Amino acid sequence: NAGVTQTPKFQVLKTGQSMTLQCAQDMNHEYMSWYRQDPGMGLRLIHYSVGAGITDQGEVPNGYNVSRSTTEDFPLRLLSAAPSQTSVYFCASSSAAETQYFGPGTRLLVL
Amino acid sequence: AQRVTQPEKLLSVFKGAPVELKCNYSYSGSPELFWYVQYSRQRLQLLLRHISRESIKGFTADLNKGETSFHLKKPFAQEEDSAMYYCALLTGGGNKLTFGTGTQLKVEL
């Protein structure tokens, strides 16, 4: 099992550009989440999903879209990148009320 | 509203000294708490969860509902314990986690 995988590992964007951060898991987990990690702020939940076709907003959803067309994949879309979205993004997956498994992260720099 | 507080941004101890990383929470429901660890430039991984009541890598944490705390302890720090530690609270449906701001533990020789 690869666990939770994320691509790309690192990305540089210009303000206004759009991009998609990919996340995939091969553990058949129904729950998937996206967090952003910023110095001094810990991890904050952006969006989450409780199953294919079901998504909901977390604490900091503005500027991001998600979809969950399959159990395995949970992409995060930045519609129009802003410097405030410079961060490290982590995807996580889990079964109900069980341990969350995190991906390796994507470092995003928006200029 | 739910909140997790880790008051120390940085904790520096000498090898062999006891370690205590503080975590306090605010939550109206029945709390389920976790400690996650992130070694340098690696992904977060679960260290322990309170319902398991187990010791991982010598670390323990006890849930104190009266003091709304879930402090992480280890009697003798080791160099390989140097990492960022996050306390997290499971909140609501969807397996959502509310994280504290993290404590960087540095174990010096």
Tab-separated table of C-alpha atoms in Angstrom, chain A residues 2 4 31 33 35 37 40-43 45 48-50 90 94-100 102-104 107, chain B residues 9 32 34 36 38 41-46 49 51 84 86 90 93-102:
chain	number	residue	atom	x	y	z
A	2	ALA	CA	1.240	3.449	-0.906
A	4	VAL	CA	-1.752	8.679	1.070
A	31	TYR	CA	-13.070	10.191	5.059
A	33	SER	CA	-9.492	16.051	4.395
A	35	TYR	CA	-5.321	20.977	5.827
A	37	GLN	CA	0.022	24.266	7.766
A	40	GLY	CA	2.511	29.594	14.432
A	41	MET	CA	-0.964	28.510	13.365
A	42	GLY	CA	-0.766	24.747	13.339
A	43	LEU	CA	-2.923	22.905	10.832
A	45	LEU	CA	-8.973	22.350	7.963
A	48	TYR	CA	-13.327	17.540	3.991
A	49	SER	CA	-15.325	14.655	2.556
A	50	VAL	CA	-17.202	11.812	4.228
A	90	PHE	CA	-1.555	18.147	3.755
A	94	SER	CA	-9.264	7.768	7.642
A	95	SER	CA	-12.047	5.389	8.396
A	96	ALA	CA	-14.797	6.549	10.740
A	97	ALA	CA	-13.438	7.718	14.098
A	98	GLU	CA	-10.082	6.129	13.382
A	99	THR	CA	-6.564	7.466	13.036
A	100	GLN	CA	-5.993	9.913	10.214
A	102	PHE	CA	-1.406	12.076	6.316
A	103	GLY	CA	0.240	12.530	2.964
A	104	PRO	CA	3.773	13.919	2.555
A	107	ARG	CA	4.750	23.112	-0.544
B	9	LYS	CA	6.005	27.259	20.794
B	32	GLU	CA	-11.338	12.463	21.815
B	34	PHE	CA	-4.618	12.794	19.855
B	36	TYR	CA	0.638	13.811	16.300
B	38	GLN	CA	6.131	15.643	12.663
B	41	ARG	CA	10.306	17.721	6.701
B	42	GLN	CA	8.201	14.563	7.098
B	43	ARG	CA	4.504	13.918	7.169
B	44	LEU	CA	2.506	13.993	10.362
B	45	GLN	CA	2.094	10.666	12.061
B	46	LEU	CA	0.022	9.585	15.004
B	49	ARG	CA	-4.623	8.746	21.182
B	51	ILE	CA	-8.698	6.083	24.113
B	84	MET	CA	7.139	19.240	16.182
B	86	TYR	CA	0.658	18.707	17.668
B	90	LEU	CA	-11.704	15.187	17.068
B	93	GLY	CA	-18.813	14.428	11.966
B	94	GLY	CA	-16.416	13.779	9.151
B	95	ASN	CA	-13.530	12.877	11.405
B	96	LYS	CA	-12.488	16.515	11.541
B	97	LEU	CA	-9.486	17.421	13.656
B	98	THR	CA	-8.889	20.735	15.382
B	99	PHE	CA	-5.171	21.177	15.914
B	100	GLY	CA	-3.194	23.215	18.377
B	101	THR	CA	-0.461	25.491	17.098
B	102	GLY	CA	2.222	22.935	17.866
